[in-house]
Tab-separated table of C-alpha atoms in Angstrom:
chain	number	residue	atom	x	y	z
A	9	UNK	CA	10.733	-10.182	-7.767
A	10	UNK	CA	9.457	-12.285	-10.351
A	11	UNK	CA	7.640	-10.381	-13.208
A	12	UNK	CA	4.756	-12.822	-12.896
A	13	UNK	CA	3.924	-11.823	-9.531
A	14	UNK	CA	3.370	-8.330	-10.591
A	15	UNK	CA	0.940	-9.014	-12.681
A	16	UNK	CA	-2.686	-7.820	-10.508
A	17	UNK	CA	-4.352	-10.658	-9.759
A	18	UNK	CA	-7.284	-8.581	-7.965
A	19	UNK	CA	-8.598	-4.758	-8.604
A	20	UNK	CA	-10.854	-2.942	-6.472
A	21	UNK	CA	-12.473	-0.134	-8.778
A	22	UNK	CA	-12.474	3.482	-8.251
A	23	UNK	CA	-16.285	3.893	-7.728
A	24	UNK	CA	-15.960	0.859	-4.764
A	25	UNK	CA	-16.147	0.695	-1.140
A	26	UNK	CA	-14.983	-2.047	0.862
A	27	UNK	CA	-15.033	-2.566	4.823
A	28	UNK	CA	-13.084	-5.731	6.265
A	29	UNK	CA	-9.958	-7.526	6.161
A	30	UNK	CA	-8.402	-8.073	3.087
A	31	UNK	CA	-5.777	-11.200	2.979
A	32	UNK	CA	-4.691	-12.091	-0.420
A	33	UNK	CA	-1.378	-13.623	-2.699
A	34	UNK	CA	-0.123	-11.651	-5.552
A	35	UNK	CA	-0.534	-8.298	-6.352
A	36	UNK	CA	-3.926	-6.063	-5.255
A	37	UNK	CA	-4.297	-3.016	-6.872
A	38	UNK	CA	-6.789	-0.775	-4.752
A	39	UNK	CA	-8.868	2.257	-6.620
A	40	UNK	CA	-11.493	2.566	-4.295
A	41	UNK	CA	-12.762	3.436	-0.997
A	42	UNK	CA	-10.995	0.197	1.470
A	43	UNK	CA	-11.163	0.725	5.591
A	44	UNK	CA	-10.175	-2.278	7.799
A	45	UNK	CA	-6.830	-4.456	7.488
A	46	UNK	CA	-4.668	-5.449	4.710
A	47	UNK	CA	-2.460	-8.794	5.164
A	48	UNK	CA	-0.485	-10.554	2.775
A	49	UNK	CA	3.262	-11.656	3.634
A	50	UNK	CA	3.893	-12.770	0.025
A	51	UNK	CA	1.887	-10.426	-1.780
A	52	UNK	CA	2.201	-6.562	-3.237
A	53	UNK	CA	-0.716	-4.140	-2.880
A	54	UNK	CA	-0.936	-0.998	-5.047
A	55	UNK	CA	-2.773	2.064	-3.572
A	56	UNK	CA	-3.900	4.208	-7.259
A	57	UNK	CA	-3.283	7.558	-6.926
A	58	UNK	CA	-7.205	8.060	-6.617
A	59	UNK	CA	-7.631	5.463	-3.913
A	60	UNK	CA	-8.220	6.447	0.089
A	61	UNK	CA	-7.472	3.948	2.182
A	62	UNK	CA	-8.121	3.275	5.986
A	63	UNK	CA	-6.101	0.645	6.912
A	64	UNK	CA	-2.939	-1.043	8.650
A	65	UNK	CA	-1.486	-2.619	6.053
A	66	UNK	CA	1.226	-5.883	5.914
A	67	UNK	CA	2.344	-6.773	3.015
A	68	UNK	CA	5.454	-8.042	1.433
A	69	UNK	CA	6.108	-4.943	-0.783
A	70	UNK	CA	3.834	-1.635	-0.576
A	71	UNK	CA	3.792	0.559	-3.873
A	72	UNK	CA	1.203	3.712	-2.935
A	73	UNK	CA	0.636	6.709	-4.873
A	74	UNK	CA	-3.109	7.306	-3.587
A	75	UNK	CA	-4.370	8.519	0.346
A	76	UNK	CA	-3.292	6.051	3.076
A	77	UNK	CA	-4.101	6.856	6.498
A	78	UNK	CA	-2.579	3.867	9.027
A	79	UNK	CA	0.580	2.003	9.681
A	80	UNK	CA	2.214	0.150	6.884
A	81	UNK	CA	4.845	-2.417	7.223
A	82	UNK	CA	6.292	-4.434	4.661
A	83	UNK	CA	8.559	-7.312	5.052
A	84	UNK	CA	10.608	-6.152	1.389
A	85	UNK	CA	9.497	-2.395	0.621
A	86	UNK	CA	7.462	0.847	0.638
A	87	UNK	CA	7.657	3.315	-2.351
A	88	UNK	CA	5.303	6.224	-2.172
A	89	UNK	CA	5.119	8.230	-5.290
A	90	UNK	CA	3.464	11.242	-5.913
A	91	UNK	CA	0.382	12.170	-5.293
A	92	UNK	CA	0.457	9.853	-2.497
A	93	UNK	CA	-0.713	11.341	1.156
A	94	UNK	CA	0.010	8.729	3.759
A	95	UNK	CA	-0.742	9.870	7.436
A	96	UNK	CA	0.892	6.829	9.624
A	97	UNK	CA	4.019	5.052	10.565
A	98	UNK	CA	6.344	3.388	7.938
A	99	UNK	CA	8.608	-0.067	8.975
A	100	UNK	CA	10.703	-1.480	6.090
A	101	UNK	CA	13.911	-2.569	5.211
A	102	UNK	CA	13.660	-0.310	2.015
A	103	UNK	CA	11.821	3.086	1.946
A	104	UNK	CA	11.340	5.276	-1.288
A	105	UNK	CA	10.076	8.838	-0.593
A	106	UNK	CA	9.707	10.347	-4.059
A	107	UNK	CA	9.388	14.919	-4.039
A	108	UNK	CA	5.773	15.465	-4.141
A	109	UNK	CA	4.357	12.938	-1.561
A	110	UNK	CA	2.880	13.801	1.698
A	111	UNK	CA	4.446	11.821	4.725
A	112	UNK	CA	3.139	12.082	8.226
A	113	UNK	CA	4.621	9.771	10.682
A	114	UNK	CA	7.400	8.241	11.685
A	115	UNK	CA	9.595	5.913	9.428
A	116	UNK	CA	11.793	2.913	10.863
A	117	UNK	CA	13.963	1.164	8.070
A	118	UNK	CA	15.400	-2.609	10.009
């Protein structure tokens, strides 16, 4: 991955709540209160550790350390570190589990 497309291109702040679909390119970093859908084929979304998040989420690469609860699939990877919580299914070529994290669900790796 290309260090410019790590750089976050949009932030949604801890003291926000957002309801909807969010489709974006680049890399979202989430802080806040999101419920609804999260689509990017391309893009990278960051769940901060303080984050809760209600959501099915597809994205090219998934990087979560906050609460998730819904299914995420990513078309490169999913790395939850801790103190992530995510209560839903995982699908991804590439799955990183770090000690610490709370996973409930079921996790395909194609």
């Amino acid at each position: 991955m290309k260090k410019a497309s790590r750089d976050i291109q949009t932030f949604l702040g801890p003291e926000t709540t957002l309801e909807g679909k969010l489709a974006f390119e680049g890399t979202v970093r989430l802080d806040g209160h999101f419920t609804g859908t999260v689509e990017s084929k391309d893009g990278v979304v960051v769940v901060g550790e303080k984050a809760v998040v209600q959501a099915d989420i597809l994205v090219h690469t998934a990087i979560i350390s906050g609460e998730v609860s819904g299914n995420v699939r990513a078309i490169h990877c999913i790395e939850l570190h801790p103190p992530a919580r995510v209560h839903g299914d995982l699908h991804a070529p590439v799955v990183v589990i770090d000690e610490g994290v709370v996973f409930e669900g079921n996790c395909t790796m194609k």
